[in-house]
C-alpha atoms as an extended CHARMM CRD file, in Angstrom:
* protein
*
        69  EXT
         1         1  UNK       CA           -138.4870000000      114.7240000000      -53.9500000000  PROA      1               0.0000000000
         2         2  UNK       CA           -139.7170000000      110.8890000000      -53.9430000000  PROA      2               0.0000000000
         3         3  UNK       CA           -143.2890000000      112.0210000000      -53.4720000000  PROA      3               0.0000000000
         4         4  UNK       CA           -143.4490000000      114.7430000000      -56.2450000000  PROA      4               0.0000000000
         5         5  UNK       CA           -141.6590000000      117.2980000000      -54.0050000000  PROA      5               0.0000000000
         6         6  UNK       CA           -139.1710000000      118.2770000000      -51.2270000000  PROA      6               0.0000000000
         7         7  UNK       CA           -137.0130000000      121.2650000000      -49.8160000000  PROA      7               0.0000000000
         8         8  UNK       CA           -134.0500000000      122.5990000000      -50.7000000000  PROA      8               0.0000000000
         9         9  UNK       CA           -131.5950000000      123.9410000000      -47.3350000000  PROA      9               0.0000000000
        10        10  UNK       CA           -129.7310000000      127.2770000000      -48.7980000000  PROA      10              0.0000000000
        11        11  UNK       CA           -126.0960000000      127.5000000000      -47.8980000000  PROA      11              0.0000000000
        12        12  UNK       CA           -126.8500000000      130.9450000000      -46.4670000000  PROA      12              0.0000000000
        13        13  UNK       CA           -129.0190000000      129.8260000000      -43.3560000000  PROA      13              0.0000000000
        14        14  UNK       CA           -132.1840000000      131.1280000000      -44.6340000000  PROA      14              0.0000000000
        15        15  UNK       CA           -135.4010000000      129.3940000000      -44.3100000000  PROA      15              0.0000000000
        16        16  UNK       CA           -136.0850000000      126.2440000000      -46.6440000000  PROA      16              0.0000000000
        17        17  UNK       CA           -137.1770000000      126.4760000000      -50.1180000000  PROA      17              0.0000000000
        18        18  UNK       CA           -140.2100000000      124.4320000000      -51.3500000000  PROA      18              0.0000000000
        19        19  UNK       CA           -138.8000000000      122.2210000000      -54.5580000000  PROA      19              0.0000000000
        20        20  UNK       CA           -141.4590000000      120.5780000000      -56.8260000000  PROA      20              0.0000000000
        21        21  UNK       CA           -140.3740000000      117.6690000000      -59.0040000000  PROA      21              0.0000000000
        22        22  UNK       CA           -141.3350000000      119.8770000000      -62.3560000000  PROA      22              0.0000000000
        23        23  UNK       CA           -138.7220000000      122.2590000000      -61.2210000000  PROA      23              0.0000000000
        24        24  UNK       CA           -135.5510000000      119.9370000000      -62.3390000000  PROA      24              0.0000000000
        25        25  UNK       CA           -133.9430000000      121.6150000000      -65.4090000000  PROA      25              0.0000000000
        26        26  UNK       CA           -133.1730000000      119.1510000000      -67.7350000000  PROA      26              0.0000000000
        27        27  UNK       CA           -133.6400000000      115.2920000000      -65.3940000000  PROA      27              0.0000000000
        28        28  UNK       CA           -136.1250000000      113.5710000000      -64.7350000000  PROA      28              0.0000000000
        29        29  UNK       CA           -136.8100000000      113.2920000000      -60.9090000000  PROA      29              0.0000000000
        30        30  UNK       CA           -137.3850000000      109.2470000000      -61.0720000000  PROA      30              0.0000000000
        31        31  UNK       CA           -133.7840000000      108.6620000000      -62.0650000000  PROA      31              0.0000000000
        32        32  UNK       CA           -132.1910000000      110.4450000000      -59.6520000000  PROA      32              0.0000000000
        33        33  UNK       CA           -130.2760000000      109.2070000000      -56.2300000000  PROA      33              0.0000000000
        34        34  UNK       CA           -131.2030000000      111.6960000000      -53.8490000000  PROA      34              0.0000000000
        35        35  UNK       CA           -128.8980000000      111.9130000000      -50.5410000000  PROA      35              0.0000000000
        36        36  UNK       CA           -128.5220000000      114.6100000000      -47.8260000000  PROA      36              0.0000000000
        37        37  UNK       CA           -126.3910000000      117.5200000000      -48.4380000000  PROA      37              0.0000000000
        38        38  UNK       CA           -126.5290000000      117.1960000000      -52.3130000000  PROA      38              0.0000000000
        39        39  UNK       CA           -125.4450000000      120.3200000000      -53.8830000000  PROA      39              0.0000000000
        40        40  UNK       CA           -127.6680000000      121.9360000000      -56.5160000000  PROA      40              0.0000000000
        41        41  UNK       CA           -127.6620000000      125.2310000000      -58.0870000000  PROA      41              0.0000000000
        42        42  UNK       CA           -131.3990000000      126.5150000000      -58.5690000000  PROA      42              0.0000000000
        43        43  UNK       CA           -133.2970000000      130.4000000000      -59.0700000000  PROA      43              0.0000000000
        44        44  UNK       CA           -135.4380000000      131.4930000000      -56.3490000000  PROA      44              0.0000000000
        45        45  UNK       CA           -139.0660000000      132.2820000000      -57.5940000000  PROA      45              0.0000000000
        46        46  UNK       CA           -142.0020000000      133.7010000000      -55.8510000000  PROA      46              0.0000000000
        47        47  UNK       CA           -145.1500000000      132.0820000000      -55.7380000000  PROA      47              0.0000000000
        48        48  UNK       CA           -149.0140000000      132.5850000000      -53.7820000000  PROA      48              0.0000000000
        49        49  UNK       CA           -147.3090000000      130.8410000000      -50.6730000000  PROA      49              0.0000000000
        50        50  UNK       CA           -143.3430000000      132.2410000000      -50.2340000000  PROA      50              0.0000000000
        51        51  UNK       CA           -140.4770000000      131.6980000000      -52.3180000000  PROA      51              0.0000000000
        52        52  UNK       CA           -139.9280000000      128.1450000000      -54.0450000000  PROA      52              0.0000000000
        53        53  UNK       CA           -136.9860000000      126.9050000000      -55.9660000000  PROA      53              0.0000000000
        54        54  UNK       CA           -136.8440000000      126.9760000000      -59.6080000000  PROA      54              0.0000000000
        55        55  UNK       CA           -134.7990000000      125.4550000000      -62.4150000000  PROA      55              0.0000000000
        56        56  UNK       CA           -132.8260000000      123.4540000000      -60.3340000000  PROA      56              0.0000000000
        57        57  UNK       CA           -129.5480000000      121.3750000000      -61.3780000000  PROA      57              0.0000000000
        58        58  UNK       CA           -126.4210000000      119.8820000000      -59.9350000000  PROA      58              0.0000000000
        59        59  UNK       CA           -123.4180000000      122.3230000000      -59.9290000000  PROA      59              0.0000000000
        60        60  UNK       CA           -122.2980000000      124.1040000000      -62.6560000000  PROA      60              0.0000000000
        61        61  UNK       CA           -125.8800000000      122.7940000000      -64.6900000000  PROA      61              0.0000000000
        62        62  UNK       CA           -124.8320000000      119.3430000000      -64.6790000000  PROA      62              0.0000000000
        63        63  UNK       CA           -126.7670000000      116.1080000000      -64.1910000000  PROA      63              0.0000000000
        64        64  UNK       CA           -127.1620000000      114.2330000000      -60.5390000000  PROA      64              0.0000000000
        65        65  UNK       CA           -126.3180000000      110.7780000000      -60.0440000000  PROA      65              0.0000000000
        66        66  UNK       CA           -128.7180000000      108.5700000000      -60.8690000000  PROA      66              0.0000000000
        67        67  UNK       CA           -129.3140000000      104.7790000000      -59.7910000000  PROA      67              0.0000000000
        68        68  UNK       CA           -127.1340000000      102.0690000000      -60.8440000000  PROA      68              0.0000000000
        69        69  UNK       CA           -123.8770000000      105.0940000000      -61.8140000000  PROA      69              0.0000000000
């Protein structure tokens, strides 16, 4: 998400989920430390070009890391 957006890999094996930075619940993309394999919790919307993630959060709604924690 370091350029505004990324993809989310669902646990179930299905195909990749466009993630826009707007779509973090309650944090503010700058702030956080993104590594591979984070677990998130996030809805599944549809939009004009598939399904995109929506809402998203760390487990159970929390907040992410962010730098310097």
């Amino acid at each position: 998400v370091t350029k505004g957006y990324g993809f989310i890999a669902p646990d179930e094996g299905d195909n990749d989920l466009f993630l826009h930075a707007t779509q973090f619940d309650h944090q503010d993309t700058r702030d956080i430390k993104f590594t591979k394999d984070m677990p998130c919790e996030y809805d599944t919307e549809e939009s004009e070009r598939g399904p995109v993630a929506a809402n998203v959060t760390a487990p159970n709604g929390g907040d992410f890391p962010e730098y310097g924690e």
